[in-house]
Tab-separated table of C-alpha atoms in Angstrom:
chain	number	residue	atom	x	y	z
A	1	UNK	CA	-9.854	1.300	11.304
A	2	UNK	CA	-9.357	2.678	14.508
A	3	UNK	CA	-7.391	-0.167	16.424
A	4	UNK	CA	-4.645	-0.192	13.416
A	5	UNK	CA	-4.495	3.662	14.446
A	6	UNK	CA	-4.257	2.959	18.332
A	7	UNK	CA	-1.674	0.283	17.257
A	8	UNK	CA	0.323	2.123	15.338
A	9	UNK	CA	0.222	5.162	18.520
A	10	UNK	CA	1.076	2.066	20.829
A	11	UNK	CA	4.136	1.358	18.532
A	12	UNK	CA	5.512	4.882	17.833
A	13	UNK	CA	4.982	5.429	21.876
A	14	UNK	CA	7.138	1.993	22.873
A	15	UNK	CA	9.956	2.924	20.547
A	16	UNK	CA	9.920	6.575	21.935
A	17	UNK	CA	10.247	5.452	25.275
A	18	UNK	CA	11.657	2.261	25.624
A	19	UNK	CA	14.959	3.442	26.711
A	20	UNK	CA	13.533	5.239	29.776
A	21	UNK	CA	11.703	1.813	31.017
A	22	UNK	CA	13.699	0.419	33.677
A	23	UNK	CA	11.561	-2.399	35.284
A	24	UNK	CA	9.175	-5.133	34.581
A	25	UNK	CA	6.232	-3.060	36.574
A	26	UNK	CA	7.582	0.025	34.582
A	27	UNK	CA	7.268	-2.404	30.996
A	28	UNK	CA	3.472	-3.495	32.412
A	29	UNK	CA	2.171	-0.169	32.876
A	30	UNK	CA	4.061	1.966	29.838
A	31	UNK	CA	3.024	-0.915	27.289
A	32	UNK	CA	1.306	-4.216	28.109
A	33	UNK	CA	-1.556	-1.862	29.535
A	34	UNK	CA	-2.595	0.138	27.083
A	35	UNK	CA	-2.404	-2.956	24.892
A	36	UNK	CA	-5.187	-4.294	26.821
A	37	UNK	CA	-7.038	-1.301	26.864
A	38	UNK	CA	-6.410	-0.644	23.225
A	39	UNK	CA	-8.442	-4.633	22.874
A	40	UNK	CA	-11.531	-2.399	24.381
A	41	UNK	CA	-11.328	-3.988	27.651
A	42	UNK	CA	-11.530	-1.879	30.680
A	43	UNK	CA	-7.785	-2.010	32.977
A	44	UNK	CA	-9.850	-0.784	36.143
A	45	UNK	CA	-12.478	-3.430	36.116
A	46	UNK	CA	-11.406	-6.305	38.030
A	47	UNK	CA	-15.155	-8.077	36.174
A	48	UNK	CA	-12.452	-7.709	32.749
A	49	UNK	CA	-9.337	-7.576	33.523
A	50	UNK	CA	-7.818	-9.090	36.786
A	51	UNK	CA	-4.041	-8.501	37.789
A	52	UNK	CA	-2.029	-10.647	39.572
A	53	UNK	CA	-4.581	-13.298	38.694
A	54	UNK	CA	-4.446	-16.707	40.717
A	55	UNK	CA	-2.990	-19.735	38.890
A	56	UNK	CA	-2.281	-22.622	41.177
A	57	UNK	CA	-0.047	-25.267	39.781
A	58	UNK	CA	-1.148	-28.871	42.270
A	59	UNK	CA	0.326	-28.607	45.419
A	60	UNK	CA	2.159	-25.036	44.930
A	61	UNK	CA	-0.161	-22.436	45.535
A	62	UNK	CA	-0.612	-18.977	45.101
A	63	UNK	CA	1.070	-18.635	41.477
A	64	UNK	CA	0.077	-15.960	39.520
A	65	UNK	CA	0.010	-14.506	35.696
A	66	UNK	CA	0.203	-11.446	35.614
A	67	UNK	CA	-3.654	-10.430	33.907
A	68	UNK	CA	-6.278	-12.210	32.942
A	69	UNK	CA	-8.649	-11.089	30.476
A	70	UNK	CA	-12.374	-12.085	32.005
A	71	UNK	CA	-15.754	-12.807	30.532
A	72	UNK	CA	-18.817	-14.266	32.434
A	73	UNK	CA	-16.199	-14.468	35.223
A	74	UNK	CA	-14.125	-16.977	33.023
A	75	UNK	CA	-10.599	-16.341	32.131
A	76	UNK	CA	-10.527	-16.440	28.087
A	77	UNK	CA	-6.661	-15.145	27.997
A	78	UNK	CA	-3.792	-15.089	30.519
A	79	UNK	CA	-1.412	-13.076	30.119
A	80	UNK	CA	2.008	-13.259	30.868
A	81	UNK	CA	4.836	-10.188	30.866
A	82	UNK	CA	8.923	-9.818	31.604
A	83	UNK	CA	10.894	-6.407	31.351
A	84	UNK	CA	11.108	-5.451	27.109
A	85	UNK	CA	14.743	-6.422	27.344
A	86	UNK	CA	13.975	-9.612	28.868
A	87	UNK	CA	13.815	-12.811	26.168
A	88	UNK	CA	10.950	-14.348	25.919
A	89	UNK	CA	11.792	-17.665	24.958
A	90	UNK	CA	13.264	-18.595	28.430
A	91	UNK	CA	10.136	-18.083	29.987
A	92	UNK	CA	7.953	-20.119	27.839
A	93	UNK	CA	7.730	-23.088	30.638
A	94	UNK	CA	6.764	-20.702	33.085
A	95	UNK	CA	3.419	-19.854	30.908
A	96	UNK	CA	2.997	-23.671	29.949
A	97	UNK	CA	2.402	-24.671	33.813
A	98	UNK	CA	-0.062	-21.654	34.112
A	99	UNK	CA	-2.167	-22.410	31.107
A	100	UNK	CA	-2.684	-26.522	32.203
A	101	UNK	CA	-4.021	-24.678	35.415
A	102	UNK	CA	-6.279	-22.058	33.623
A	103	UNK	CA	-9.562	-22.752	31.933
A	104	UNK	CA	-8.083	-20.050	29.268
A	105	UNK	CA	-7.712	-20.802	25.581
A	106	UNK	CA	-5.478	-18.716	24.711
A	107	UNK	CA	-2.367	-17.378	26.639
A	108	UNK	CA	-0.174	-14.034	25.722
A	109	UNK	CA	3.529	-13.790	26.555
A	110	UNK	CA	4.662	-10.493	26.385
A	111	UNK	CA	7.868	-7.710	26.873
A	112	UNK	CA	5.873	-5.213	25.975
A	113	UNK	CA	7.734	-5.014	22.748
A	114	UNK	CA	7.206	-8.852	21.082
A	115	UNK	CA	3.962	-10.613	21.328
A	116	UNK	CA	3.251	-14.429	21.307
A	117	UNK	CA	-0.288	-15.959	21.773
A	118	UNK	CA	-0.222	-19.782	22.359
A	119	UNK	CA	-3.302	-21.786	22.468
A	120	UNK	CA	-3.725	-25.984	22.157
A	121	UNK	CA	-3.931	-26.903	18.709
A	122	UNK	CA	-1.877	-30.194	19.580
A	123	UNK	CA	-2.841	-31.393	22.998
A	124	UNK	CA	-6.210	-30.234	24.738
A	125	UNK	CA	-5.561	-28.289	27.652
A	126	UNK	CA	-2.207	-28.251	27.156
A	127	UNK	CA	-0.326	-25.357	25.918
A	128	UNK	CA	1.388	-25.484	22.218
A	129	UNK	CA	5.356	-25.143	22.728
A	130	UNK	CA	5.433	-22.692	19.664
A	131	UNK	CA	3.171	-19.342	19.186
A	132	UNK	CA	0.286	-19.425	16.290
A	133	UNK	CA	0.913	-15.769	16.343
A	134	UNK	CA	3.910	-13.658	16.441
A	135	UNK	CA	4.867	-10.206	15.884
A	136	UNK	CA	7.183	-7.637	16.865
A	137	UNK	CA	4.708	-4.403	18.134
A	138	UNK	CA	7.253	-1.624	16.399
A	139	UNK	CA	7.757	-3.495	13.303
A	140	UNK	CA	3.373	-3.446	12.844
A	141	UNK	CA	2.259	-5.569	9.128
A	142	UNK	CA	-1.187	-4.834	8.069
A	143	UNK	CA	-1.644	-8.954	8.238
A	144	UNK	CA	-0.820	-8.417	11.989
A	145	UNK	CA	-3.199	-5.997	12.721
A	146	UNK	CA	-5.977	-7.980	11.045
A	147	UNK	CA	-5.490	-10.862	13.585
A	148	UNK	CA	-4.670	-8.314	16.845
A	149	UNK	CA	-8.388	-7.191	16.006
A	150	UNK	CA	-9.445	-10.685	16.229
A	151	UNK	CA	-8.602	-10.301	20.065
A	152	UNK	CA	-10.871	-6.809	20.418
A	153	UNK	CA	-13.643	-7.180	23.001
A	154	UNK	CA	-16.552	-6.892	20.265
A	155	UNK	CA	-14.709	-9.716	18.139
A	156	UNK	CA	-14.090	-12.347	19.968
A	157	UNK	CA	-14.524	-15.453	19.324
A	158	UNK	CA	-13.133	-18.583	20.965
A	159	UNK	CA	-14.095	-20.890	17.668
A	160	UNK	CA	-13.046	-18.633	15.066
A	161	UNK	CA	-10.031	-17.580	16.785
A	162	UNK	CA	-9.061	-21.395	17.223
A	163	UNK	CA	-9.638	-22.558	13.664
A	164	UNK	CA	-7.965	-20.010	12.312
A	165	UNK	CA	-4.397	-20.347	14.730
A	166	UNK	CA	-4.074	-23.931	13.115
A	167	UNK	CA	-2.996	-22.100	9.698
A	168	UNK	CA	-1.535	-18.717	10.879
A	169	UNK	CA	0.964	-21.005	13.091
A	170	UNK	CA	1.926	-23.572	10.571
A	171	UNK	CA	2.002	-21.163	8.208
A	172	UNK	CA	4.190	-19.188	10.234
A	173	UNK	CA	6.691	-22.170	10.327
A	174	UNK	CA	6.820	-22.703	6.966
A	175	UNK	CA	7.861	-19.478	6.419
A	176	UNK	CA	10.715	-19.790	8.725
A	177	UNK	CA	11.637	-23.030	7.191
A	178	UNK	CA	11.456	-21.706	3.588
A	179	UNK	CA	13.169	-18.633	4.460
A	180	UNK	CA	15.998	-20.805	6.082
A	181	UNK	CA	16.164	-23.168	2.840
A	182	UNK	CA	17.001	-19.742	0.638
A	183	UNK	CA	19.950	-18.396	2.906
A	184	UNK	CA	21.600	-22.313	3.182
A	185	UNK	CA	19.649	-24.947	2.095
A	186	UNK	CA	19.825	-28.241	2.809
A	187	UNK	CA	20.793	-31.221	0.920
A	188	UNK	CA	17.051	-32.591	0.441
A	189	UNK	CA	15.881	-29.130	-0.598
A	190	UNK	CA	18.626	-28.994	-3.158
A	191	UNK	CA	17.279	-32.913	-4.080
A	192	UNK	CA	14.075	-32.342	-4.671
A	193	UNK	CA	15.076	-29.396	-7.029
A	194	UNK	CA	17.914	-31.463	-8.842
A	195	UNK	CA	16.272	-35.018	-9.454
A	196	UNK	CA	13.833	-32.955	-11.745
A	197	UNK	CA	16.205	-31.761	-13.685
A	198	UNK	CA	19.116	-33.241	-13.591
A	199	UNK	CA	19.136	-37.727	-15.134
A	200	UNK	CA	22.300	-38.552	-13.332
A	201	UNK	CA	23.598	-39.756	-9.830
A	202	UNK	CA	22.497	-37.465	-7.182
A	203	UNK	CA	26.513	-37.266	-5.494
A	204	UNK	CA	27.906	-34.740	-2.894
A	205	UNK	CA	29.398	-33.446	-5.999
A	206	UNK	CA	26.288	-32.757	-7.662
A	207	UNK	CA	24.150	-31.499	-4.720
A	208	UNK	CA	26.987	-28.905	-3.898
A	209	UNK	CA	27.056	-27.661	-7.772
A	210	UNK	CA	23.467	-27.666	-7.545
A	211	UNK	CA	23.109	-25.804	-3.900
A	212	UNK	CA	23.840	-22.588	-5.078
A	213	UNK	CA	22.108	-22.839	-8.591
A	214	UNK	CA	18.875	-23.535	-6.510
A	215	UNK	CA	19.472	-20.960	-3.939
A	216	UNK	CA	20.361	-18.270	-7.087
A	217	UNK	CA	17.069	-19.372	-9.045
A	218	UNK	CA	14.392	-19.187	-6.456
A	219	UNK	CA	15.682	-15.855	-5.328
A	220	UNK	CA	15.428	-14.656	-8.755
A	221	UNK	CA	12.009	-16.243	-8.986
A	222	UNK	CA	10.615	-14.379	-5.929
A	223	UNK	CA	12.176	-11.027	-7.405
A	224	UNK	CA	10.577	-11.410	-10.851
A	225	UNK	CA	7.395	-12.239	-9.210
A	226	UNK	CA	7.779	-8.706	-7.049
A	227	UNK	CA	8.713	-6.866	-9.757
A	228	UNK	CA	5.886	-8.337	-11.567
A	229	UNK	CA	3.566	-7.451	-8.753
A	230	UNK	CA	4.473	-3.649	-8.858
A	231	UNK	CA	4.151	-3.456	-12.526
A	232	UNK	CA	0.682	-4.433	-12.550
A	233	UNK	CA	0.036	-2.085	-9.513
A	234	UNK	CA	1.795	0.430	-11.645
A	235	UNK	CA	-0.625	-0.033	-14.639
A	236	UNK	CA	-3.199	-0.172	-12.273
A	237	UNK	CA	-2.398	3.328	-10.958
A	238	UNK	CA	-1.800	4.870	-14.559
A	239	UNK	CA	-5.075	3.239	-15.900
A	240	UNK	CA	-6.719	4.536	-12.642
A	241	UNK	CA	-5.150	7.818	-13.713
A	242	UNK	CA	-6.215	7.668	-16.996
A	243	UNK	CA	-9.961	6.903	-16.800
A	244	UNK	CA	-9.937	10.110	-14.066
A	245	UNK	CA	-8.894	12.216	-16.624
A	246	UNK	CA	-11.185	11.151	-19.228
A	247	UNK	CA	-13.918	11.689	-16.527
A	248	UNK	CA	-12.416	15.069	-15.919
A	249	UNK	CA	-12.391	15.953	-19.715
A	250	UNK	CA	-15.555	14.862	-20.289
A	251	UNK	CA	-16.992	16.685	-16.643
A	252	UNK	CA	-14.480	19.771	-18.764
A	253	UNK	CA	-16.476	19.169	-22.322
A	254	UNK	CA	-19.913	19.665	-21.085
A	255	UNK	CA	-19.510	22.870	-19.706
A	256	UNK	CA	-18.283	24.052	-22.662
A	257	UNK	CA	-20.390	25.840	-24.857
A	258	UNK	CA	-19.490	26.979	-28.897
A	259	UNK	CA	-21.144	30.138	-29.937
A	260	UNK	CA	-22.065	31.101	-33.546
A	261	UNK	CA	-19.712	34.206	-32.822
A	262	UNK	CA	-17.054	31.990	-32.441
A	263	UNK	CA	-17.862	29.817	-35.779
A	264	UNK	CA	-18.488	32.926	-37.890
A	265	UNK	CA	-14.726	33.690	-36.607
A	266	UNK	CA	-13.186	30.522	-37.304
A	267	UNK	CA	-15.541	30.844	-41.004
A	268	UNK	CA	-13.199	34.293	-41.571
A	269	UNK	CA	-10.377	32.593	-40.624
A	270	UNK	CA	-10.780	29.744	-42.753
A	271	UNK	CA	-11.308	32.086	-45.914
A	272	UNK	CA	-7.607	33.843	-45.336
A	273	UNK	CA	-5.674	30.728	-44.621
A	274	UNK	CA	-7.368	28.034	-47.917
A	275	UNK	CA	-5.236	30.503	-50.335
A	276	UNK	CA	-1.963	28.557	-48.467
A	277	UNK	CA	-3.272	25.258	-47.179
A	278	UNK	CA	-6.857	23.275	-47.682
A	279	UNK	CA	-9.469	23.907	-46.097
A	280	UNK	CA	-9.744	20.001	-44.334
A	281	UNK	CA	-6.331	20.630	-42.515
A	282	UNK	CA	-8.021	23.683	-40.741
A	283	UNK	CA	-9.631	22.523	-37.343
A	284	UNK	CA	-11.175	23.966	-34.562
A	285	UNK	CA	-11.218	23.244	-30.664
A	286	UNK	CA	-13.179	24.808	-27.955
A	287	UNK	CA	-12.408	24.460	-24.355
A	288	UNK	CA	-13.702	26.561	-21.217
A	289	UNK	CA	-10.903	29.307	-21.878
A	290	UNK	CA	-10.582	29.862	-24.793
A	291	UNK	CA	-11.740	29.137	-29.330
A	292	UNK	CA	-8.705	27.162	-30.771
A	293	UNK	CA	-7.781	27.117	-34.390
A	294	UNK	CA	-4.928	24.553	-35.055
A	295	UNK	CA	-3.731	22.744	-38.190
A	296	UNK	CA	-4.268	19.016	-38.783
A	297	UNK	CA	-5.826	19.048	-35.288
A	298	UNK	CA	-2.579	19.082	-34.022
A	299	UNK	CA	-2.554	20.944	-30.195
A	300	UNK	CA	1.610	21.260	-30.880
A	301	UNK	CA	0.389	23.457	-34.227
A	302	UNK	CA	-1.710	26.203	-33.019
A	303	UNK	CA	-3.134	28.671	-35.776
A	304	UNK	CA	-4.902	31.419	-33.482
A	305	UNK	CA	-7.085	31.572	-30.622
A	306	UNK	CA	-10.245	33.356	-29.929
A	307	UNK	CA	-10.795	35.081	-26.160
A	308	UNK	CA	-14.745	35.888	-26.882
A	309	UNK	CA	-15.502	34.672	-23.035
A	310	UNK	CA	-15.363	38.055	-21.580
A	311	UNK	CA	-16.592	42.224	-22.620
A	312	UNK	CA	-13.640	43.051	-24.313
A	313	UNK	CA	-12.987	40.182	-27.411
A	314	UNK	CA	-9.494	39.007	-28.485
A	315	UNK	CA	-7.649	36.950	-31.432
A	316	UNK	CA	-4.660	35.284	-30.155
A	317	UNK	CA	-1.970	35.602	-32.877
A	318	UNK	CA	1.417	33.219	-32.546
A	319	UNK	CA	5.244	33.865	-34.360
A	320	UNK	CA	7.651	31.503	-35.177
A	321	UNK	CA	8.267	30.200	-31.835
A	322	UNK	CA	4.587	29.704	-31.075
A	323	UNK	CA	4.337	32.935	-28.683
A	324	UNK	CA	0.935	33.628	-28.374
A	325	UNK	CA	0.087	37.703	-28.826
A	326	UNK	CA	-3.423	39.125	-27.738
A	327	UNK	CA	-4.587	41.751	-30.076
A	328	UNK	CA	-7.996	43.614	-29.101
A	329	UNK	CA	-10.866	43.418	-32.042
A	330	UNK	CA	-14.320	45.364	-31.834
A	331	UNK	CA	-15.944	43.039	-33.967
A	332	UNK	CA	-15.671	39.643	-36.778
A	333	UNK	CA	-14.636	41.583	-38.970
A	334	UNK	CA	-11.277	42.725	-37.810
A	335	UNK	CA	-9.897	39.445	-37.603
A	336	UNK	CA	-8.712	40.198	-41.742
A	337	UNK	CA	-6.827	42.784	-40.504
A	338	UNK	CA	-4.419	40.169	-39.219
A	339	UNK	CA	-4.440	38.151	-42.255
A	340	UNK	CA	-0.633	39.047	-43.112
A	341	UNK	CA	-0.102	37.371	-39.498
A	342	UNK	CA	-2.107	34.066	-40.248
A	343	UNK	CA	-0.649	33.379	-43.211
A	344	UNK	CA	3.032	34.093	-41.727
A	345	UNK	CA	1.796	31.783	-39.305
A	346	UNK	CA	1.006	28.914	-41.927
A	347	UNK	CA	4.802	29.669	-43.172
A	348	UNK	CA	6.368	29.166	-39.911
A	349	UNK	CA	4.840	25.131	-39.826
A	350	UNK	CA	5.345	24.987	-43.568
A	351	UNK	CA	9.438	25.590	-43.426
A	352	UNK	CA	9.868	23.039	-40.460
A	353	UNK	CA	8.044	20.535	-42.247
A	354	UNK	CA	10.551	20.771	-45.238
A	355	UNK	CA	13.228	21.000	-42.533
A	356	UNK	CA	11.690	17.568	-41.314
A	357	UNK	CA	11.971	16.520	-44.833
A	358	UNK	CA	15.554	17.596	-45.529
């Protein structure tokens, strides 16, 4: 998406040069701008974006917010901004009087570094006294940028933007609240935890032994439930994993193609190794490399390979610590010259097994 890339440029920029910003008109132009621009509306068309944009408040004239965002010559967001030091919660009031003035839904108050758009959920015309959305522009979430884009030139939409602020700002509180209950929560938190479970008088005594068994459990709760989440992502992955493989060896197997040569030589070597083992613990597998001969189909108990693939033809021979060894052969019939070899070779898996035994 290319706004959560601009976004994310935005952020990285702001934290790299922060520090050098000295003023509010310094903050304006570094970051609030190319926020706005970033929202695909043009900085240097007064049609879109208006600085310094006339608010009067009654009989006190000539107030101004600092931009308003225009469409069909109708302010749809004003926009408010202090120095990125600055907090923005004492200037709140100063935004409130501008929006009862303004014909604007929504209203943006802004360092530069931590956004809050207000609208009315509460009071038509009259500006909410806490933010539906809030975020911090160097500490981006992907939930963030999803409603940021809801702000882009080619997405707005008063309605939508509206009906959805009613849940992202009481959501938003609940959070907070929640969040508060787990680090000290409050004696009708712990209540409503410990008249489930506990028969007897609800006392100070009781709530306290109960405030930090609460506190402990829900904690633990949310952990398990993490940890729960990343294992199934984790299976996810390896199952993900898995069926690409499978796709690979299969994409693998059908390029592969078994020759008679190659039979005829796993025939021969079938006929020198049945005088030490029988003949059903003899297998064969071909891949795009090379003719395998392993017993009990067993990749960890290789037998010999054939290298038929190129001009010059090879038997792979393996010792005791399952080295493989090339030797050169002009034809099938060579391969019993290297009987003495296979049959050692049948030795070497038939001591471990009795040293599995023993």
């Amino acid at each position: 998406m290319e706004l959560a890339n601009k976004l994310r440029e935005l952020s990285q920029r702001i934290i790299t040069l922060k520090e050098q910003i000295e003023t509010e008109e310094a903050t304006k132009t570094a970051f609030v701008l190319p926020f706005i621009d970033l929202l695909g509306y043009d900085i240097f068309n007064p049609t879109e974006v208006i600085p310094e944009f006339t608010a009067d408040i009654g009989l006190k004239k000539g107030e101004k917010v600092d931009y308003a965002i225009m469409e069909n010559s109708v302010p749809i967001l004003i926009i408010e901004c202090k120095h990125w030091k600055e907090d923005l919660n004492t200037h709140n009031s100063q935004l409130f009087r501008y929006f009862h003035t303004s014909k604007s839904r929504f209203a943006l108050l802004t360092n530069g570094v931590e956004y809050k758009f207000f609208t009315d959920l509460e009071e038509t015309n009259k500006m909410d006294e806490k933010p539906f959305l809030e975020f911090n522009i160097t500490k981006l979430k992907e939930s963030t940028i999803n409603e940021v884009v809801k702000f882009h030139k080619t997405k707005f939409d008063v309605d939508q933007i509206v009906n959805n602020a009613s849940s992202l700002k009481y959501s938003r509180e609940i959070k907070k609240i929640f969040n508060a209950q787990l680090i000290e929560p409050e004696s009708d938190f712990i209540r409503f935890f410990s008249s489930r479970v506990y028969s007897g008088r609800q006392t100070e005594r009781v709530l306290e032994q109960f405030k930090e068994l609460v506190s402990k459990s829900i904690n633990q709760l949310i952990s398990e439930k993490v940890n729960d989440r990343l294992h199934s992502a984790l299976n996810k992955e390896e199952e993900k994993l898995a069926e690409e493989s499978i796709e690979q060896e299969e994409k693998n197997e059908s390029k592969i193609v078994t020759t008679e040569e190659e039979m005829e030589a796993y025939r021969v070597v079938v006929a020198i190794l049945r005088k030490e083992i029988s003949v059903e613990r003899i297998a064969f597998r071909d891949t795009q490399s090379y003719f395998g001969v392993l017993l009990d189909d067993n990749n960890r108990k290789p037998l010999c390979r054939f290298h038929f693939n190129g001009k010059t033809k090879y038997i792979g021979l393996f010792d005791a610590n399952k080295k493989e060894s090339r030797e050169k052969i002009e034809n099938i019939n060579d391969i019993y010259k290297f009987d003495i070899v296979l049959l050692k070779t049948i030795k070497f898996y038939k001591e471990l097994e009795v040293e599995k035994v023993n």
